[in-house]
């Protein structure tokens, strides 16, 4: 196995069905981010959902993480974490990103430890997300019926 294969990110390992929200539509990006933050924080007693949401939203103010493919990748680096945490939403009806004219079909929220040792992997996750979530893959996810199916498809 090459060095590249050993360090390859498994996005499926970051998402389990309980961290997948499937919604017909969502009122706005801020509320969707807050819902995903609450979903992640259920598994991490040391995280305060309001504080985490504030950090993610502050990061989004600087530069939107919505790509023209329909994927939005809000993220933050947190001192309280010792490993990566993530949640994902799949929207049947696209959500307009208020920061621009882009539509969100899938939002993949991820949180990273703020320690320097995790920074390279943080960048690898961003890259892996942009590579995997092409429009065809996003449409496939939107067509699936349940969180279990979506999590299983992501793991492939």
Short mmCIF file of C-alpha atoms in Angstrom, two decimals:
data_model
loop_
_atom_site.label_atom_id
_atom_site.label_comp_id
_atom_site.label_asym_id
_atom_site.label_seq_id
_atom_site.Cartn_x
_atom_site.Cartn_y
_atom_site.Cartn_z
CA UNK A 1 0.00 0.00 0.00
CA UNK A 2 1.40 3.38 -0.97
CA UNK A 3 1.85 6.29 1.42
CA UNK A 4 -0.98 8.08 -0.39
CA UNK A 5 -3.39 5.14 0.06
CA UNK A 6 -2.52 4.84 3.76
CA UNK A 7 -3.29 8.49 4.42
CA UNK A 8 -6.45 8.57 2.28
CA UNK A 9 -9.49 9.89 4.12
CA UNK A 10 -12.54 7.68 4.57
CA UNK A 11 -15.43 10.13 4.55
CA UNK A 12 -17.79 7.27 5.39
CA UNK A 13 -16.00 6.74 8.69
CA UNK A 14 -16.98 10.28 9.72
CA UNK A 15 -20.72 9.78 9.17
CA UNK A 16 -23.11 7.32 10.77
CA UNK A 17 -26.87 7.27 10.07
CA UNK A 18 -27.68 9.15 13.30
CA UNK A 19 -25.66 12.08 11.95
CA UNK A 20 -27.49 12.33 8.63
CA UNK A 21 -30.44 14.71 8.31
CA UNK A 22 -32.74 14.17 5.35
CA UNK A 23 -35.09 17.08 4.77
CA UNK A 24 -37.51 18.16 2.10
CA UNK A 25 -36.33 21.75 2.57
CA UNK A 26 -34.74 24.05 5.16
CA UNK A 27 -35.57 27.71 5.92
CA UNK A 28 -32.00 29.04 5.74
CA UNK A 29 -28.32 28.15 5.91
CA UNK A 30 -27.86 29.38 9.49
CA UNK A 31 -30.66 27.14 10.83
CA UNK A 32 -29.30 24.16 8.89
CA UNK A 33 -25.81 24.69 10.34
CA UNK A 34 -27.31 24.97 13.84
CA UNK A 35 -29.25 21.72 13.33
CA UNK A 36 -26.13 19.87 12.19
CA UNK A 37 -24.11 21.27 15.10
CA UNK A 38 -26.76 20.00 17.55
CA UNK A 39 -26.63 16.59 15.86
CA UNK A 40 -22.84 16.34 16.31
CA UNK A 41 -22.85 17.76 19.85
CA UNK A 42 -25.21 15.01 21.09
CA UNK A 43 -22.19 12.68 21.01
CA UNK A 44 -19.74 15.12 22.63
CA UNK A 45 -20.63 16.26 26.14
CA UNK A 46 -17.63 18.63 26.18
CA UNK A 47 -19.06 20.67 23.29
CA UNK A 48 -21.52 23.51 23.81
CA UNK A 49 -23.80 23.62 20.74
CA UNK A 50 -24.26 27.39 20.92
CA UNK A 51 -20.50 27.99 21.11
CA UNK A 52 -19.75 25.55 18.28
CA UNK A 53 -22.48 27.05 16.07
CA UNK A 54 -21.09 30.52 16.77
CA UNK A 55 -17.59 29.45 15.68
CA UNK A 56 -18.85 27.75 12.52
CA UNK A 57 -21.07 30.70 11.58
CA UNK A 58 -18.23 33.17 12.22
CA UNK A 59 -16.04 31.10 9.88
CA UNK A 60 -18.83 31.19 7.24
CA UNK A 61 -19.02 35.00 7.46
CA UNK A 62 -15.39 35.25 6.39
CA UNK A 63 -15.87 33.18 3.25
CA UNK A 64 -18.76 30.97 2.28
CA UNK A 65 -17.94 27.28 1.97
CA UNK A 66 -20.68 26.60 -0.59
CA UNK A 67 -19.35 25.18 -3.84
CA UNK A 68 -21.00 25.47 -7.24
CA UNK A 69 -21.62 21.70 -7.19
CA UNK A 70 -24.35 22.06 -4.54
CA UNK A 71 -22.12 21.07 -1.61
CA UNK A 72 -21.63 23.31 1.41
CA UNK A 73 -18.80 22.46 3.82
CA UNK A 74 -19.10 24.56 6.99
CA UNK A 75 -16.31 23.67 9.38
CA UNK A 76 -14.37 24.81 12.42
CA UNK A 77 -11.31 23.80 14.41
CA UNK A 78 -12.07 23.30 18.11
CA UNK A 79 -9.77 23.06 21.13
CA UNK A 80 -12.17 20.65 22.88
CA UNK A 81 -11.92 17.88 20.27
CA UNK A 82 -9.41 15.03 20.12
CA UNK A 83 -10.66 13.63 16.80
CA UNK A 84 -12.78 14.66 13.81
CA UNK A 85 -16.57 14.91 14.10
CA UNK A 86 -19.11 15.40 11.32
CA UNK A 87 -22.78 15.51 10.36
CA UNK A 88 -24.46 15.78 7.00
CA UNK A 89 -27.74 17.05 5.59
CA UNK A 90 -29.31 16.08 2.28
CA UNK A 91 -31.98 18.48 1.00
CA UNK A 92 -34.63 17.43 -1.51
CA UNK A 93 -35.30 21.09 -2.34
CA UNK A 94 -32.17 23.21 -2.87
CA UNK A 95 -31.45 25.94 -0.33
CA UNK A 96 -30.20 29.27 -1.68
CA UNK A 97 -26.95 30.42 -0.10
CA UNK A 98 -27.65 34.00 1.03
CA UNK A 99 -23.98 34.89 0.47
CA UNK A 100 -24.30 34.30 -3.24
CA UNK A 101 -26.38 32.76 -5.98
CA UNK A 102 -25.41 29.15 -5.24
CA UNK A 103 -27.78 26.36 -4.20
CA UNK A 104 -27.10 23.90 -1.41
CA UNK A 105 -28.22 20.27 -1.91
CA UNK A 106 -25.85 18.67 0.61
CA UNK A 107 -24.24 20.20 3.66
CA UNK A 108 -21.32 18.39 5.25
CA UNK A 109 -20.41 19.97 8.59
CA UNK A 110 -17.13 18.86 10.05
CA UNK A 111 -15.23 19.78 13.16
CA UNK A 112 -11.51 19.25 13.65
CA UNK A 113 -9.22 19.32 16.67
CA UNK A 114 -7.41 22.68 16.78
CA UNK A 115 -4.05 20.98 17.34
CA UNK A 116 -1.35 21.43 14.65
CA UNK A 117 -1.01 17.65 14.19
CA UNK A 118 -4.54 17.55 12.73
CA UNK A 119 -4.23 20.45 10.27
CA UNK A 120 -2.95 18.41 7.31
CA UNK A 121 -5.77 15.87 7.71
CA UNK A 122 -8.25 18.79 8.00
CA UNK A 123 -7.11 20.00 4.57
CA UNK A 124 -7.27 16.43 3.20
CA UNK A 125 -10.90 16.14 4.34
CA UNK A 126 -11.79 19.40 2.55
CA UNK A 127 -10.09 18.12 -0.58
CA UNK A 128 -11.74 14.67 -0.36
CA UNK A 129 -15.17 16.28 0.03
CA UNK A 130 -14.69 18.53 -3.00
CA UNK A 131 -13.49 15.54 -5.03
CA UNK A 132 -16.25 13.09 -4.04
CA UNK A 133 -19.28 15.40 -4.03
CA UNK A 134 -19.64 16.04 -7.74
CA UNK A 135 -23.14 16.94 -9.03
CA UNK A 136 -23.88 13.33 -10.09
CA UNK A 137 -23.00 11.97 -6.63
CA UNK A 138 -25.08 14.69 -4.94
CA UNK A 139 -28.09 13.82 -7.14
CA UNK A 140 -27.64 10.16 -6.21
CA UNK A 141 -27.66 11.04 -2.49
CA UNK A 142 -30.77 13.20 -2.92
CA UNK A 143 -32.56 10.27 -4.58
CA UNK A 144 -31.93 7.93 -1.63
CA UNK A 145 -34.76 7.45 0.85
CA UNK A 146 -33.13 7.18 4.28
CA UNK A 147 -30.22 8.29 6.44
CA UNK A 148 -29.06 4.66 6.54
CA UNK A 149 -28.89 4.45 2.74
CA UNK A 150 -27.06 7.78 2.52
CA UNK A 151 -24.49 6.81 5.17
CA UNK A 152 -23.94 3.45 3.46
CA UNK A 153 -23.48 5.12 0.05
CA UNK A 154 -20.96 7.56 1.49
CA UNK A 155 -19.00 4.64 2.97
CA UNK A 156 -18.54 3.01 -0.45
#
